[in-house]
CSV table of C-alpha atoms in Angstrom, one decimal:
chain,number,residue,atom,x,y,z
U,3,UNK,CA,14.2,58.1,-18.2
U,4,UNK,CA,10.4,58.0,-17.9
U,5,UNK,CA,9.5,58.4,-14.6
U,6,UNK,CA,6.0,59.5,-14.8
U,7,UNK,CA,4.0,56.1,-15.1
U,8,UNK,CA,7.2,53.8,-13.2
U,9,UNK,CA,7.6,50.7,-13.6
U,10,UNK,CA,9.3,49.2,-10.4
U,11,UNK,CA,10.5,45.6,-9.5
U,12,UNK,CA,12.3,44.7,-7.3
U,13,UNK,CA,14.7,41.0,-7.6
U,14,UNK,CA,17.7,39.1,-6.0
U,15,UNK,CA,20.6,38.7,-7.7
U,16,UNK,CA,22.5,36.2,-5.9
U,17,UNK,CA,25.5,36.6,-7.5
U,18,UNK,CA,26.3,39.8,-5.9
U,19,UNK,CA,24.5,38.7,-2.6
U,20,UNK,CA,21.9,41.8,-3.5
U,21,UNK,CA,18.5,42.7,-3.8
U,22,UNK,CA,17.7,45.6,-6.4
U,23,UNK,CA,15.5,47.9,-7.6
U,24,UNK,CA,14.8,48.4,-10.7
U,25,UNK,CA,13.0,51.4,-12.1
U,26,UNK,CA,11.5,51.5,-15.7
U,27,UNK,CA,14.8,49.0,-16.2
U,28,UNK,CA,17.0,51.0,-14.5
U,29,UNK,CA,19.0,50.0,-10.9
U,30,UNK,CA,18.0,52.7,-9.1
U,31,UNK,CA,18.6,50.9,-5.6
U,32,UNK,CA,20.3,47.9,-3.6
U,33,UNK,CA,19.8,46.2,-0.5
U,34,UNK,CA,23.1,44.2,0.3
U,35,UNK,CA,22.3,40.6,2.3
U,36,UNK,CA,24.8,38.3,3.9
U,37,UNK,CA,23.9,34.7,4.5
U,38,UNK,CA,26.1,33.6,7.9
U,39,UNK,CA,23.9,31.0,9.3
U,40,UNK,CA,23.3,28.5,6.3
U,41,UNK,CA,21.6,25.5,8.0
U,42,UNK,CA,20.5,22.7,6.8
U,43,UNK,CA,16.0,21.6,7.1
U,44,UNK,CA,14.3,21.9,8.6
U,45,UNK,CA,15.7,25.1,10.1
U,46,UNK,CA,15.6,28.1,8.1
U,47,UNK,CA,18.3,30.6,7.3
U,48,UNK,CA,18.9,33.2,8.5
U,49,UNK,CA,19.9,36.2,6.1
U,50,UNK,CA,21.6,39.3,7.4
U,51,UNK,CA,20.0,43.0,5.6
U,52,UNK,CA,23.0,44.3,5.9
U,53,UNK,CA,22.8,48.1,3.9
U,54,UNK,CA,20.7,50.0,1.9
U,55,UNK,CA,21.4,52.4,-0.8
U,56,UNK,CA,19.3,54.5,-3.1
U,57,UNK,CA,20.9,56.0,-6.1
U,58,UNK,CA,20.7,59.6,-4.9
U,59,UNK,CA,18.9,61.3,-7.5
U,60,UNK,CA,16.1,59.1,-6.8
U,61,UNK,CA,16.3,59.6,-2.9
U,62,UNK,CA,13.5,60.9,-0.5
U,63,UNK,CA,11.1,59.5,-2.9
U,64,UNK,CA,9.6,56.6,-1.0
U,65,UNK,CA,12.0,53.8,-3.3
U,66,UNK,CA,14.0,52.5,-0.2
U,67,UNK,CA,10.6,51.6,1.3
U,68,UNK,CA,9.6,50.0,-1.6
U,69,UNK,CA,13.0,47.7,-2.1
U,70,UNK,CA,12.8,47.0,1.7
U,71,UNK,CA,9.4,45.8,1.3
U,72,UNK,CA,10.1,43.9,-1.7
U,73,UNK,CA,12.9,42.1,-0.7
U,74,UNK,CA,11.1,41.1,2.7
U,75,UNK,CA,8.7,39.9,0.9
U,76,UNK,CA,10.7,37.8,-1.3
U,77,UNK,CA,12.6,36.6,1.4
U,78,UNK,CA,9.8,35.8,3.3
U,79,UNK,CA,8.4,33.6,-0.1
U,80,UNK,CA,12.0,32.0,0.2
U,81,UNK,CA,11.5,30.7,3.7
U,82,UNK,CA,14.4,32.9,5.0
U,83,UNK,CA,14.2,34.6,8.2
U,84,UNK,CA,16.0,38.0,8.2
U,85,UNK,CA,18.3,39.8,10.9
U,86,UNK,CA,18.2,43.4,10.3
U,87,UNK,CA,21.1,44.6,10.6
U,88,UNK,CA,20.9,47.9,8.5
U,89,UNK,CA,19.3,51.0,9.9
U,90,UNK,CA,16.6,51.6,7.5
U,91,UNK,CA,15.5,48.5,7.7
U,92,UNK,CA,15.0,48.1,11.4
U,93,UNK,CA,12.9,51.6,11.0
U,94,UNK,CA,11.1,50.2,8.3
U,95,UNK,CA,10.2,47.3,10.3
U,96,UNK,CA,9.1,49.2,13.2
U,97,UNK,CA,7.0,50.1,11.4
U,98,UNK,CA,5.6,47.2,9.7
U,99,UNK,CA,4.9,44.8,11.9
U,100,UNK,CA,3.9,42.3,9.4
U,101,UNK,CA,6.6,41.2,8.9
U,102,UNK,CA,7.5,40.1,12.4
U,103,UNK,CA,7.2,36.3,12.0
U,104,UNK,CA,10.5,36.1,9.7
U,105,UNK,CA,12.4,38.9,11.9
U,106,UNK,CA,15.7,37.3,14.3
U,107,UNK,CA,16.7,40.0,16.6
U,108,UNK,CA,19.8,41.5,17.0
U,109,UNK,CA,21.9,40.5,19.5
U,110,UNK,CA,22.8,43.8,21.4
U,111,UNK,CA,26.3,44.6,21.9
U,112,UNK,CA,28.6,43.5,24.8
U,113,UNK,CA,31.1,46.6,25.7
U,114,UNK,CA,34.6,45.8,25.4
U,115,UNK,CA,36.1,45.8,28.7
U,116,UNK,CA,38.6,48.5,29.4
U,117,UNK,CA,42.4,47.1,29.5
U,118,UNK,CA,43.8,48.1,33.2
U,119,UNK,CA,47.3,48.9,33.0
């Protein structure tokens, strides 16, 4: 694989409920989305991020970044509104604030209460 001049794009397939990255052709990366709030107009979905995964001997090389960024942007294009729910992405939007206007916040989580008895 040539790697020196790459070639990267990133698109949905909505078949498999992904986002990937391609890399000179190749799927090098995915970012996994669940859509559990379909509603109807005007209101926008909301689309869970839900995990994202860089083939490993293409990791610590800025792709995940670029597939977040990508797919954000796409989804953003798409009128979605995103819940991230995966780990990289929430750092990646920290840092990004850009993107702030199509982000729904996680809801944190309520402790189970202890069973007495």
């Amino acid at each position: 694989m040539n790697t020196s001049s790459p070639d990267l794009e990133v698109s949905d397939n909505s078949d498999q409920n992904r986002f990937e990255l391609r890399l000179n052709g190749d799927l090098v990366g995915i970012l996994g989305y669940y859509d559990f709030e379909r509603v109807t107009a005007p209101n926008p979905p909301v689309v869970d991020f839900m995990h994202t995964v860089i083939v490993e001997d293409f990791g610590h090389r800025g792709l995940a970044a670029v597939l977040v960024g990508g797919s954000l942007d796409l989804a953003r294009r798409r009128g979605w509104r995103v819940r991230p729910v995966c780990t990289y992405v929430q750092r990646y939007l920290a840092s990004h604030e850009n993107y702030r206007d199509i982000v729904v916040r996680l809801e944190p989580q309520r402790p189970v209460p202890a069973r007495k008895g």
